[in-house]
Structures are given as structure tokens and as C-alpha cells.
């Protein structure tokens, strides 16, 4: 595409959503500039201009054209650098539909339940949300067994679309395990997902871009302390 | 694909989501069997078996393999019958990313606000939701002007992905106008969207599959009466 190719990614280091384009860009061997945003300070003008609707990271700027929403960015990367590496989405339309379905399930059903469990003050709502999270993990265990067909990843022999989507939350789950008395990925309930999660975190591409679990755990703890002290002031 | 090609669609006649695969199948000249579900009675075994996670219509069964979630189905149809007609999604990755972004905006931000406005009992929540709906329409007006570049549809000269996504709600908006004192698509605020909506409803493909606005208006009114009498009993 000539010498003028400019690729820039706006993200924050701890965001599961920002990990996704990082993995995809690395899978496709695309060089890019990374800009760390500060969501606790004021958002950069570039972020506000590039994503005026949601004002969120990640944003990919390709030759100054903004692409937003993490999975949308991953599809864009897959379609744009389509000769650089194997396809991130499966090649058959039915398998693509399955990958999109389960990714949508993770982002719009499973993770919202986990977030609700983390932020609600009501013990009842928390218990109900955690039930949904655990039920969702059982459904994802079945999906993994059926989609991977005995291979290491949702994508088969290598990391694919659904691995990137769900895998981006594995760091968060492991970090929560470190500072909470919870074990969401439980070998007795979701044995295949547990093995998949370890394989995902050990993958060379992922290791190079995922934040350290220890650091994310400290950050989550800090957030909780901040939220509690804000609540005690109000 | 040989003689054994079997295509079946499960839907309900008034559902905006079920209109989407109908338009896509017609654009691709695919023959299919249509099965009307009764969501007020008991859901069919075929529906429950085909969509065990969400238990919702529409479901497309292609040679007995289920594909669920309306936009996912539209992408599947586009990719499977890719030689039957022009592509439903744009051909350039950046334009595809825009179509996916705005479709996600419609389904996960704009329409949830409209639904909230319709079902909430709180006047404050209703007013806040209607503000979001109107703000969203202004954003969609800008998106239409920028994406269509003077052509009749989001998809250019012909109906595309985003036309199918947002257009499926136009019947609902027009039906609400008939039985409520509201005019969401207002020519003074969103002139381009208003013209686009009329063009969409006059399109031959759409006319053949969209339900009659009058009939949907009667149905919405019936739903409201039912909801009110249920509320007065409780």
C-alpha cells in the first residue's frame, strides 16, 4: 500500500477491549503507533474527534480514518491486511456466523452481567448477576467444545475472532481471582475453558500485548478503594 | 449447491428484526419456507432447539443448520449467496466498518432508548429516553448524509446493510405516528432521513416483505391496551 501507510491505535493499558486490536495487529504483523489515553483525566482531542458518538477507546486510525468499536476494528484489520496472515474470522460463512454469534453473546450478555455483579450495591442483584455469569460460562464451555472440535482454540489451530473476543476478558478474570475470593474459571465446571484460557495466555502473540495480571489486579483493587471512599463521602 | 438446498425462516410478522432476513433473502433471490411463530402462545420446539441461548426469532435454517440474530443472518445470507446479487455490505473494508458501526448504534443504543421510552412508567425516564432517541436521529441524519454521498440509500444506489438494519424500524416509527401524537421522523429536523425512509418503504423489495403500517399500528395499540389492563389488575 505504499510508504504513506499510517496506523495508530488509541487505547488504555488495562482495557480488555483495547487488547483486541493489539492482538489482531500483531497477528497481521502490522506496525503501528500506540497512544495511551488517560480516561481518568481529560480525554484527548484526537479521541473525541475520532469517536464523537461513544468517546471510547479503542480507536484505530488508518491513514487518519477512524475505525471504532473493538470487534469492528478486528474485522477491519482482518479484511484490510488480508494477505498478511491467515484470516482471523473463519473462512466458511456458517463458522463466521457462529464466531459472530458467540462474540455478541460475550459482549452483550455475559460481560454486562459480570459488570453488573461488580458495581451493584444490592446483594440480591449481585447474586442474580453472578448466576448469569456462571450460567454463561457453562454455555461458553459447550460452545468451545463444539466449535473447537478438539483443537486448541475456538479458531482451530490458531487464535481466531472468538478467541480474541473472549480471551481479552481472561486477564480480567485472572486478576479478579487474585484479589477476590472467587474462581470463575473453575476446572470442575468448565474444564475445557480453563485449559483454553491457559493456552490463550501462553500464546506468543497474546503474551506480547496482554497486560500483566498482577498489575491489573492492583489496578482493580485501587478502583475498588476509590469507589468505596467516594461512596463513604456521599 | 445441488437440489437439496433447504432454506427456512422462523419469524413473527410484526418484528422489525424478522423483516431483515426477509429483505436479504429477496435481494439474493433465495426461495425459502417461512414459518410464523406465536410468541404469545408457546414457542415451537424448532425455535427452542435452534436458538437455545436467546429463544428468539428470527432464525434461519439452512440445510437444517441454524443461524440466529438478525444482522448475523443478513451477513450469512450475503456471504453464502455471494454470486446471486450485488453485495449487501459495501465492498471496501472502511465502508463495511462504517455500516457495522452504525448498525450497532441503531441496535444497541438508539432502539433500546426507544423501547425504554415505550415501556417505562416513570415520566422522567420516558422524557430522558425520548431525548436520547431524538439525539440519535440527528446523529443518524448526519451519518446518512456522510455515508450516502448524495445517493438514495446508505448502501448507495441500492439498499445495503445499514438500510436493512435501520429501515426495519421505519415501519414501527410510522405505525407509532398513526396511533400516538408523535412525529419522530420530522422533516424540519431530519430532512434527509425522512426522504430516505419514504424511499425505503417504496422500494420494490421492501414493499414485498414489510408488514402493512396500518396493521402494525393496530397491533401496537392492542399491545398497549393489554399492558394497561394487566397493570390495572396488579
GROMACS .gro file of C-alpha atoms in nm:
model
  468
    1UNK     CA    1   0.000   0.000   0.000
    2UNK     CA    2   0.297   0.234  -0.049
    3UNK     CA    3   0.505   0.424   0.204
    4UNK     CA    4   0.235   0.651   0.340
    5UNK     CA    5   0.059   0.380   0.543
    6UNK     CA    6  -0.006   0.529   0.889
    7UNK     CA    7  -0.156   0.314   1.161
    8UNK     CA    8  -0.227   0.450   1.507
    9UNK     CA    9  -0.411   0.288   1.797
   10UNK     CA   10  -0.566   0.478   2.088
   11UNK     CA   11  -0.616   0.262   2.396
   12UNK     CA   12  -0.572   0.226   2.771
   13UNK     CA   13  -0.339  -0.044   2.902
   14UNK     CA   14  -0.589  -0.223   3.127
   15UNK     CA   15  -0.886  -0.230   2.886
   16UNK     CA   16  -0.988  -0.577   2.761
   17UNK     CA   17  -1.134  -0.403   2.455
   18UNK     CA   18  -0.801  -0.239   2.371
   19UNK     CA   19  -0.620  -0.575   2.385
   20UNK     CA   20  -0.828  -0.697   2.090
   21UNK     CA   21  -0.690  -0.473   1.812
   22UNK     CA   22  -0.339  -0.516   1.960
   23UNK     CA   23  -0.364  -0.894   1.913
   24UNK     CA   24  -0.512  -0.857   1.564
   25UNK     CA   25  -0.244  -0.608   1.450
   26UNK     CA   26   0.028  -0.838   1.579
   27UNK     CA   27  -0.126  -1.144   1.411
   28UNK     CA   28  -0.115  -0.949   1.084
   29UNK     CA   29   0.238  -0.814   1.153
   30UNK     CA   30   0.122  -0.454   1.116
   31UNK     CA   31   0.348  -0.184   1.264
   32UNK     CA   32   0.161   0.091   1.445
   33UNK     CA   33   0.195   0.379   1.686
   34UNK     CA   34   0.024   0.329   2.018
   35UNK     CA   35  -0.121   0.623   2.212
   36UNK     CA   36  -0.217   0.565   2.576
   37UNK     CA   37  -0.526   0.765   2.672
   38UNK     CA   38  -0.599   0.884   3.024
   39UNK     CA   39  -0.967   0.816   3.090
   40UNK     CA   40  -0.942   0.948   3.446
   41UNK     CA   41  -0.808   1.282   3.330
   42UNK     CA   42  -0.943   1.454   3.022
   43UNK     CA   43  -0.984   1.260   2.701
   44UNK     CA   44  -0.758   1.367   2.416
   45UNK     CA   45  -0.895   1.582   2.136
   46UNK     CA   46  -0.795   1.310   1.893
   47UNK     CA   47  -1.013   1.057   2.080
   48UNK     CA   48  -1.313   1.293   2.099
   49UNK     CA   49  -1.280   1.382   1.731
   50UNK     CA   50  -1.230   1.021   1.622
   51UNK     CA   51  -1.514   0.870   1.823
   52UNK     CA   52  -1.765   1.153   1.877
   53UNK     CA   53  -2.057   0.913   1.931
   54UNK     CA   54  -1.921   0.692   2.211
   55UNK     CA   55  -1.600   0.880   2.308
   56UNK     CA   56  -1.439   0.547   2.398
   57UNK     CA   57  -1.120   0.355   2.329
   58UNK     CA   58  -1.004   0.166   2.135
   59UNK     CA   59  -0.988   0.371   1.816
   60UNK     CA   60  -0.781   0.265   1.517
   61UNK     CA   61  -0.666   0.541   1.284
   62UNK     CA   62  -0.565   0.409   0.945
   63UNK     CA   63  -0.425   0.688   0.730
   64UNK     CA   64  -0.620   0.925   0.960
   65UNK     CA   65  -0.953   0.748   0.907
   66UNK     CA   66  -1.102   0.639   1.240
   67UNK     CA   67  -1.247   0.293   1.298
   68UNK     CA   68  -1.414   0.237   1.635
   69UNK     CA   69  -1.561  -0.046   1.847
   70UNK     CA   70  -1.311  -0.320   1.926
   71UNK     CA   71  -1.458  -0.613   1.729
   72UNK     CA   72  -1.539  -0.385   1.438
   73UNK     CA   73  -1.170  -0.286   1.439
   74UNK     CA   74  -1.064  -0.652   1.446
   75UNK     CA   75  -1.283  -0.726   1.141
   76UNK     CA   76  -1.141  -0.418   0.966
   77UNK     CA   77  -0.784  -0.534   1.035
   78UNK     CA   78  -0.872  -0.884   0.913
   79UNK     CA   79  -1.020  -0.752   0.588
   80UNK     CA   80  -0.757  -0.483   0.523
   81UNK     CA   81  -0.441  -0.686   0.581
   82UNK     CA   82  -0.598  -0.997   0.432
   83UNK     CA   83  -0.285  -1.128   0.266
   84UNK     CA   84  -0.051  -1.080   0.565
   85UNK     CA   85  -0.157  -1.386   0.766
   86UNK     CA   86  -0.436  -1.644   0.795
   87UNK     CA   87  -0.784  -1.497   0.830
   88UNK     CA   88  -0.889  -1.411   1.187
   89UNK     CA   89  -1.253  -1.494   1.114
   90UNK     CA   90  -1.314  -1.850   0.990
   91UNK     CA   91  -1.346  -1.891   0.615
   92UNK     CA   92  -1.686  -2.065   0.594
   93UNK     CA   93  -1.994  -1.839   0.631
   94UNK     CA   94  -2.154  -2.074   0.886
   95UNK     CA   95  -1.842  -2.076   1.106
   96UNK     CA   96  -1.820  -1.698   1.071
   97UNK     CA   97  -2.182  -1.670   1.185
   98UNK     CA   98  -2.102  -1.886   1.490
   99UNK     CA   99  -1.796  -1.674   1.576
  100UNK     CA  100  -2.001  -1.354   1.547
  101UNK     CA  101  -2.289  -1.502   1.748
  102UNK     CA  102  -2.072  -1.609   2.042
  103UNK     CA  103  -1.875  -1.284   2.037
  104UNK     CA  104  -2.201  -1.093   2.056
  105UNK     CA  105  -2.305  -1.320   2.345
  106UNK     CA  106  -1.983  -1.241   2.533
  107UNK     CA  107  -2.004  -0.864   2.478
  108UNK     CA  108  -2.377  -0.806   2.512
  109UNK     CA  109  -2.491  -1.071   2.759
  110UNK     CA  110  -2.211  -1.235   2.956
  111UNK     CA  111  -1.983  -0.938   3.027
  112UNK     CA  112  -2.267  -0.695   3.112
  113UNK     CA  113  -2.372  -0.948   3.382
  114UNK     CA  114  -2.017  -0.956   3.522
  115UNK     CA  115  -2.003  -0.575   3.523
  116UNK     CA  116  -2.341  -0.558   3.697
  117UNK     CA  117  -2.215  -0.803   3.962
  118UNK     CA  118  -1.909  -0.583   4.015
  119UNK     CA  119  -2.084  -0.248   4.051
  120UNK     CA  120  -2.426  -0.309   4.205
  121UNK     CA  121  -2.476  -0.227   4.573
  122UNK     CA  122  -2.769  -0.468   4.606
  123UNK     CA  123  -2.675  -0.814   4.732
  124UNK     CA  124  -2.975  -0.967   4.550
  125UNK     CA  125  -2.881  -0.808   4.219
  126UNK     CA  126  -2.520  -0.920   4.268
  127UNK     CA  127  -2.624  -1.281   4.334
  128UNK     CA  128  -2.856  -1.282   4.032
  129UNK     CA  129  -2.586  -1.136   3.807
  130UNK     CA  130  -2.325  -1.388   3.928
  131UNK     CA  131  -2.569  -1.669   3.849
  132UNK     CA  132  -2.595  -1.534   3.493
  133UNK     CA  133  -2.216  -1.510   3.468
  134UNK     CA  134  -2.174  -1.873   3.576
  135UNK     CA  135  -2.456  -1.996   3.353
  136UNK     CA  136  -2.289  -1.806   3.065
  137UNK     CA  137  -1.956  -1.977   3.134
  138UNK     CA  138  -2.125  -2.319   3.111
  139UNK     CA  139  -2.276  -2.216   2.776
  140UNK     CA  140  -1.933  -2.096   2.660
  141UNK     CA  141  -1.778  -2.427   2.771
  142UNK     CA  142  -2.026  -2.613   2.548
  143UNK     CA  143  -1.965  -2.368   2.265
  144UNK     CA  144  -1.589  -2.419   2.292
  145UNK     CA  145  -1.618  -2.798   2.281
  146UNK     CA  146  -1.849  -2.782   1.981
  147UNK     CA  147  -1.664  -2.512   1.783
  148UNK     CA  148  -1.301  -2.610   1.852
  149UNK     CA  149  -1.365  -2.978   1.764
  150UNK     CA  150  -1.072  -3.096   1.976
  151UNK     CA  151  -0.834  -2.825   1.850
  152UNK     CA  152  -0.664  -2.580   2.088
  153UNK     CA  153  -0.865  -2.266   2.008
  154UNK     CA  154  -1.213  -2.150   1.908
  155UNK     CA  155  -1.036  -2.058   1.583
  156UNK     CA  156  -0.890  -2.410   1.542
  157UNK     CA  157  -0.511  -2.448   1.542
  158UNK     CA  158  -0.456  -2.075   1.591
  159UNK     CA  159  -0.618  -1.782   1.769
  160UNK     CA  160  -0.927  -1.655   1.587
  161UNK     CA  161  -1.205  -1.397   1.625
  162UNK     CA  162  -1.384  -1.555   1.921
  163UNK     CA  163  -1.053  -1.628   2.099
  164UNK     CA  164  -0.964  -1.259   2.072
  165UNK     CA  165  -1.310  -1.154   2.192
  166UNK     CA  166  -1.348  -1.383   2.494
  167UNK     CA  167  -0.975  -1.414   2.559
  168UNK     CA  168  -0.949  -1.039   2.616
  169UNK     CA  169  -1.153  -1.093   2.935
  170UNK     CA  170  -0.934  -1.377   3.065
  171UNK     CA  171  -0.677  -1.132   3.207
  172UNK     CA  172  -0.961  -0.963   3.397
  173UNK     CA  173  -1.094  -1.294   3.531
  174UNK     CA  174  -0.747  -1.400   3.648
  175UNK     CA  175  -0.690  -1.057   3.805
  176UNK     CA  176  -1.021  -1.082   3.994
  177UNK     CA  177  -0.915  -1.425   4.122
  178UNK     CA  178  -0.604  -1.261   4.270
  179UNK     CA  179  -0.780  -1.009   4.490
  180UNK     CA  180  -1.122  -1.164   4.545
  181UNK     CA  181  -1.220  -1.497   4.692
  182UNK     CA  182  -1.368  -1.611   4.364
  183UNK     CA  183  -1.272  -1.862   4.100
  184UNK     CA  184  -1.490  -1.808   3.798
  185UNK     CA  185  -1.291  -2.033   3.567
  186UNK     CA  186  -1.334  -2.348   3.773
  187UNK     CA  187  -1.181  -2.671   3.645
  188UNK     CA  188  -1.459  -2.886   3.785
  189UNK     CA  189  -1.725  -2.687   3.598
  190UNK     CA  190  -1.557  -2.563   3.280
  191UNK     CA  191  -1.251  -2.786   3.228
  192UNK     CA  192  -1.210  -2.712   2.857
  193UNK     CA  193  -1.239  -2.335   2.902
  194UNK     CA  194  -0.980  -2.347   3.181
  195UNK     CA  195  -0.729  -2.522   2.957
  196UNK     CA  196  -0.816  -2.288   2.670
  197UNK     CA  197  -0.762  -1.981   2.894
  198UNK     CA  198  -0.413  -2.102   2.993
  199UNK     CA  199  -0.328  -2.176   2.630
  200UNK     CA  200  -0.453  -1.831   2.531
  201UNK     CA  201  -0.238  -1.653   2.791
  202UNK     CA  202   0.069  -1.860   2.695
  203UNK     CA  203   0.032  -1.780   2.325
  204UNK     CA  204   0.330  -1.580   2.196
  205UNK     CA  205   0.114  -1.313   2.030
  206UNK     CA  206  -0.101  -1.265   2.339
  207UNK     CA  207   0.195  -1.263   2.581
  208UNK     CA  208   0.341  -0.974   2.387
  209UNK     CA  209   0.039  -0.746   2.418
  210UNK     CA  210  -0.163  -0.851   2.725
  211UNK     CA  211  -0.107  -0.653   3.046
  212UNK     CA  212   0.041  -0.832   3.350
  213UNK     CA  213  -0.228  -0.996   3.560
  214UNK     CA  214  -0.061  -0.875   3.881
  215UNK     CA  215  -0.070  -0.515   3.760
  216UNK     CA  216  -0.435  -0.539   3.654
  217UNK     CA  217  -0.522  -0.691   3.994
  218UNK     CA  218  -0.357  -0.395   4.171
  219UNK     CA  219  -0.542  -0.155   3.944
  220UNK     CA  220  -0.880  -0.321   4.013
  221UNK     CA  221  -0.812  -0.306   4.386
  222UNK     CA  222  -0.726   0.063   4.358
  223UNK     CA  223  -1.051   0.124   4.166
  224UNK     CA  224  -1.249  -0.052   4.438
  225UNK     CA  225  -1.085   0.155   4.714
  226UNK     CA  226  -1.159   0.474   4.518
  227UNK     CA  227  -1.524   0.370   4.467
  228UNK     CA  228  -1.565   0.286   4.837
  229UNK     CA  229  -1.414   0.612   4.955
  230UNK     CA  230  -1.632   0.805   4.708
  231UNK     CA  231  -1.937   0.618   4.842
  232UNK     CA  232  -1.843   0.688   5.206
  233UNK     CA  233  -1.812   1.061   5.126
  234UNK     CA  234  -2.156   1.080   4.966
  235UNK     CA  235  -2.537  -2.610  -0.439
  236UNK     CA  236  -2.743  -2.900  -0.576
  237UNK     CA  237  -3.108  -2.985  -0.529
  238UNK     CA  238  -3.103  -3.045  -0.155
  239UNK     CA  239  -3.078  -2.675  -0.062
  240UNK     CA  240  -3.333  -2.616   0.216
  241UNK     CA  241  -3.391  -2.267   0.348
  242UNK     CA  242  -3.640  -2.197   0.625
  243UNK     CA  243  -3.704  -1.876   0.817
  244UNK     CA  244  -3.873  -1.858   1.158
  245UNK     CA  245  -4.021  -1.516   1.231
  246UNK     CA  246  -4.318  -1.316   1.353
  247UNK     CA  247  -4.492  -1.085   1.108
  248UNK     CA  248  -4.464  -0.763   1.313
  249UNK     CA  249  -4.098  -0.799   1.421
  250UNK     CA  250  -3.856  -0.543   1.274
  251UNK     CA  251  -3.581  -0.800   1.326
  252UNK     CA  252  -3.763  -1.060   1.118
  253UNK     CA  253  -3.802  -0.815   0.828
  254UNK     CA  254  -3.423  -0.804   0.789
  255UNK     CA  255  -3.356  -1.160   0.667
  256UNK     CA  256  -3.671  -1.138   0.451
  257UNK     CA  257  -3.527  -0.838   0.267
  258UNK     CA  258  -3.184  -1.001   0.237
  259UNK     CA  259  -3.325  -1.330   0.103
  260UNK     CA  260  -3.532  -1.141  -0.153
  261UNK     CA  261  -3.236  -0.927  -0.261
  262UNK     CA  262  -3.045  -1.251  -0.325
  263UNK     CA  263  -3.348  -1.420  -0.493
  264UNK     CA  264  -3.338  -1.711  -0.250
  265UNK     CA  265  -3.655  -1.923  -0.222
  266UNK     CA  266  -3.743  -2.021   0.133
  267UNK     CA  267  -4.016  -2.156   0.357
  268UNK     CA  268  -4.147  -1.913   0.611
  269UNK     CA  269  -4.275  -2.030   0.950
  270UNK     CA  270  -4.475  -1.783   1.159
  271UNK     CA  271  -4.406  -1.828   1.531
  272UNK     CA  272  -4.654  -1.741   1.804
  273UNK     CA  273  -4.461  -1.562   2.077
  274UNK     CA  274  -4.775  -1.509   2.285
  275UNK     CA  275  -4.855  -1.879   2.291
  276UNK     CA  276  -4.582  -2.136   2.334
  277UNK     CA  277  -4.269  -2.118   2.126
  278UNK     CA  278  -4.221  -2.400   1.878
  279UNK     CA  279  -3.981  -2.682   1.956
  280UNK     CA  280  -3.793  -2.595   1.640
  281UNK     CA  281  -3.736  -2.239   1.766
  282UNK     CA  282  -3.624  -2.354   2.113
  283UNK     CA  283  -3.392  -2.614   1.964
  284UNK     CA  284  -3.250  -2.374   1.703
  285UNK     CA  285  -3.189  -2.080   1.936
  286UNK     CA  286  -3.146  -2.230   2.284
  287UNK     CA  287  -2.947  -1.930   2.412
  288UNK     CA  288  -3.186  -1.644   2.331
  289UNK     CA  289  -3.503  -1.834   2.225
  290UNK     CA  290  -3.586  -1.550   1.987
  291UNK     CA  291  -3.682  -1.501   1.624
  292UNK     CA  292  -3.562  -1.464   1.357
  293UNK     CA  293  -3.384  -1.794   1.298
  294UNK     CA  294  -3.261  -1.900   0.956
  295UNK     CA  295  -3.226  -2.272   0.896
  296UNK     CA  296  -3.001  -2.350   0.603
  297UNK     CA  297  -2.995  -2.723   0.534
  298UNK     CA  298  -3.107  -2.763   0.898
  299UNK     CA  299  -2.818  -2.557   1.039
  300UNK     CA  300  -2.949  -2.268   1.249
  301UNK     CA  301  -2.818  -1.913   1.218
  302UNK     CA  302  -2.953  -1.663   1.470
  303UNK     CA  303  -2.950  -1.288   1.541
  304UNK     CA  304  -3.096  -1.080   1.259
  305UNK     CA  305  -2.786  -0.893   1.138
  306UNK     CA  306  -2.575  -1.204   1.174
  307UNK     CA  307  -2.827  -1.378   0.946
  308UNK     CA  308  -2.807  -1.093   0.694
  309UNK     CA  309  -2.426  -1.124   0.684
  310UNK     CA  310  -2.458  -1.501   0.645
  311UNK     CA  311  -2.700  -1.459   0.354
  312UNK     CA  312  -2.469  -1.201   0.196
  313UNK     CA  313  -2.167  -1.432   0.222
  314UNK     CA  314  -2.346  -1.755   0.125
  315UNK     CA  315  -2.533  -1.635  -0.183
  316UNK     CA  316  -2.250  -1.405  -0.283
  317UNK     CA  317  -2.285  -1.453  -0.656
  318UNK     CA  318  -2.664  -1.407  -0.672
  319UNK     CA  319  -2.674  -1.027  -0.649
  320UNK     CA  320  -2.461  -0.728  -0.550
  321UNK     CA  321  -2.310  -0.748  -0.203
  322UNK     CA  322  -2.532  -0.622   0.081
  323UNK     CA  323  -2.234  -0.498   0.279
  324UNK     CA  324  -2.015  -0.243   0.098
  325UNK     CA  325  -1.705  -0.382  -0.069
  326UNK     CA  326  -1.438  -0.161   0.093
  327UNK     CA  327  -1.332  -0.257   0.449
  328UNK     CA  328  -1.367   0.103   0.571
  329UNK     CA  329  -1.722   0.133   0.437
  330UNK     CA  330  -1.802  -0.207   0.587
  331UNK     CA  331  -1.672  -0.086   0.924
  332UNK     CA  332  -1.897   0.222   0.898
  333UNK     CA  333  -2.201   0.010   0.810
  334UNK     CA  334  -2.132  -0.223   1.106
  335UNK     CA  335  -2.069   0.070   1.341
  336UNK     CA  336  -2.396   0.247   1.262
  337UNK     CA  337  -2.595  -0.077   1.267
  338UNK     CA  338  -2.456  -0.148   1.612
  339UNK     CA  339  -2.551   0.208   1.713
  340UNK     CA  340  -2.910   0.152   1.595
  341UNK     CA  341  -2.949  -0.186   1.767
  342UNK     CA  342  -2.759  -0.126   2.089
  343UNK     CA  343  -2.808   0.243   2.160
  344UNK     CA  344  -3.087   0.406   1.961
  345UNK     CA  345  -3.354   0.135   1.966
  346UNK     CA  346  -3.303   0.042   2.335
  347UNK     CA  347  -3.378   0.409   2.415
  348UNK     CA  348  -3.698   0.396   2.209
  349UNK     CA  349  -3.803   0.074   2.382
  350UNK     CA  350  -3.728   0.226   2.723
  351UNK     CA  351  -3.944   0.528   2.631
  352UNK     CA  352  -4.227   0.293   2.532
  353UNK     CA  353  -4.228   0.072   2.841
  354UNK     CA  354  -4.117   0.281   3.138
  355UNK     CA  355  -4.381   0.401   3.384
  356UNK     CA  356  -4.166   0.692   3.502
  357UNK     CA  357  -4.233   1.021   3.322
  358UNK     CA  358  -3.876   1.136   3.391
  359UNK     CA  359  -3.724   0.820   3.245
  360UNK     CA  360  -3.956   0.848   2.944
  361UNK     CA  361  -3.852   1.209   2.878
  362UNK     CA  362  -3.483   1.123   2.913
  363UNK     CA  363  -3.517   0.825   2.678
  364UNK     CA  364  -3.706   1.031   2.418
  365UNK     CA  365  -3.427   1.289   2.429
  366UNK     CA  366  -3.178   1.012   2.351
  367UNK     CA  367  -3.399   0.885   2.067
  368UNK     CA  368  -3.417   1.232   1.911
  369UNK     CA  369  -3.046   1.298   1.959
  370UNK     CA  370  -2.980   0.959   1.795
  371UNK     CA  371  -3.194   1.054   1.494
  372UNK     CA  372  -2.988   1.372   1.447
  373UNK     CA  373  -2.671   1.162   1.456
  374UNK     CA  374  -2.824   0.920   1.205
  375UNK     CA  375  -2.921   1.214   0.980
  376UNK     CA  376  -2.555   1.324   0.974
  377UNK     CA  377  -2.442   0.966   0.918
  378UNK     CA  378  -2.682   0.930   0.624
  379UNK     CA  379  -2.561   1.250   0.457
  380UNK     CA  380  -2.198   1.150   0.502
  381UNK     CA  381  -2.230   0.782   0.403
  382UNK     CA  382  -2.481   0.807   0.115
  383UNK     CA  383  -2.284   1.090  -0.054
  384UNK     CA  384  -2.594   1.217  -0.234
  385UNK     CA  385  -2.713   0.872  -0.338
  386UNK     CA  386  -3.056   0.738  -0.240
  387UNK     CA  387  -2.951   0.485   0.026
  388UNK     CA  388  -2.690   0.425   0.297
  389UNK     CA  389  -2.580   0.147   0.060
  390UNK     CA  390  -2.550   0.388  -0.238
  391UNK     CA  391  -2.775   0.327  -0.540
  392UNK     CA  392  -2.938   0.022  -0.380
  393UNK     CA  393  -3.043  -0.097  -0.036
  394UNK     CA  394  -2.749  -0.216   0.174
  395UNK     CA  395  -2.670  -0.344   0.523
  396UNK     CA  396  -2.743  -0.026   0.717
  397UNK     CA  397  -3.062   0.039   0.514
  398UNK     CA  398  -3.186  -0.306   0.613
  399UNK     CA  399  -3.090  -0.251   0.978
  400UNK     CA  400  -3.236   0.096   1.033
  401UNK     CA  401  -3.508   0.061   0.769
  402UNK     CA  402  -3.657  -0.233   0.956
  403UNK     CA  403  -3.757   0.016   1.228
  404UNK     CA  404  -3.919   0.263   0.987
  405UNK     CA  405  -4.243   0.062   0.977
  406UNK     CA  406  -4.253   0.081   1.357
  407UNK     CA  407  -4.190   0.457   1.360
  408UNK     CA  408  -4.465   0.516   1.102
  409UNK     CA  409  -4.702   0.289   1.296
  410UNK     CA  410  -4.633   0.482   1.618
  411UNK     CA  411  -4.711   0.806   1.433
  412UNK     CA  412  -5.053   0.663   1.346
  413UNK     CA  413  -5.170   0.599   1.700
  414UNK     CA  414  -4.963   0.840   1.907
  415UNK     CA  415  -4.931   1.216   1.887
  416UNK     CA  416  -4.566   1.192   1.792
  417UNK     CA  417  -4.366   1.253   1.479
  418UNK     CA  418  -4.018   1.115   1.530
  419UNK     CA  419  -3.913   1.144   1.168
  420UNK     CA  420  -3.963   1.519   1.142
  421UNK     CA  421  -3.881   1.691   0.813
  422UNK     CA  422  -3.762   2.007   0.983
  423UNK     CA  423  -3.507   1.816   1.193
  424UNK     CA  424  -3.404   1.518   0.982
  425UNK     CA  425  -3.498   1.604   0.622
  426UNK     CA  426  -3.264   1.354   0.457
  427UNK     CA  427  -3.372   1.065   0.680
  428UNK     CA  428  -3.738   1.146   0.607
  429UNK     CA  429  -3.681   1.123   0.233
  430UNK     CA  430  -3.471   0.810   0.280
  431UNK     CA  431  -3.747   0.647   0.490
  432UNK     CA  432  -4.006   0.709   0.215
  433UNK     CA  433  -3.770   0.576  -0.049
  434UNK     CA  434  -3.703   0.269   0.166
  435UNK     CA  435  -4.073   0.192   0.209
  436UNK     CA  436  -4.139   0.243  -0.165
  437UNK     CA  437  -3.860   0.007  -0.268
  438UNK     CA  438  -3.996  -0.297  -0.454
  439UNK     CA  439  -3.805  -0.548  -0.238
  440UNK     CA  440  -3.915  -0.387   0.087
  441UNK     CA  441  -4.279  -0.344  -0.024
  442UNK     CA  442  -4.296  -0.717  -0.083
  443UNK     CA  443  -4.190  -0.819   0.267
  444UNK     CA  444  -4.269  -0.533   0.508
  445UNK     CA  445  -4.593  -0.560   0.707
  446UNK     CA  446  -4.867  -0.300   0.648
  447UNK     CA  447  -4.817   0.006   0.867
  448UNK     CA  448  -5.191   0.017   0.947
  449UNK     CA  449  -5.183  -0.342   1.071
  450UNK     CA  450  -4.874  -0.282   1.285
  451UNK     CA  451  -5.038   0.031   1.433
  452UNK     CA  452  -5.345  -0.175   1.532
  453UNK     CA  453  -5.120  -0.440   1.682
  454UNK     CA  454  -4.922  -0.184   1.887
  455UNK     CA  455  -5.247  -0.034   2.014
  456UNK     CA  456  -5.369  -0.380   2.115
  457UNK     CA  457  -5.040  -0.443   2.299
  458UNK     CA  458  -5.078  -0.116   2.487
  459UNK     CA  459  -5.436  -0.197   2.591
  460UNK     CA  460  -5.322  -0.542   2.710
  461UNK     CA  461  -5.033  -0.390   2.909
  462UNK     CA  462  -5.263  -0.132   3.069
  463UNK     CA  463  -5.524  -0.388   3.168
  464UNK     CA  464  -5.251  -0.614   3.310
  465UNK     CA  465  -5.116  -0.316   3.510
  466UNK     CA  466  -5.463  -0.226   3.641
  467UNK     CA  467  -5.512  -0.585   3.762
  468UNK     CA  468  -5.183  -0.594   3.951
   0.00000   0.00000   0.00000
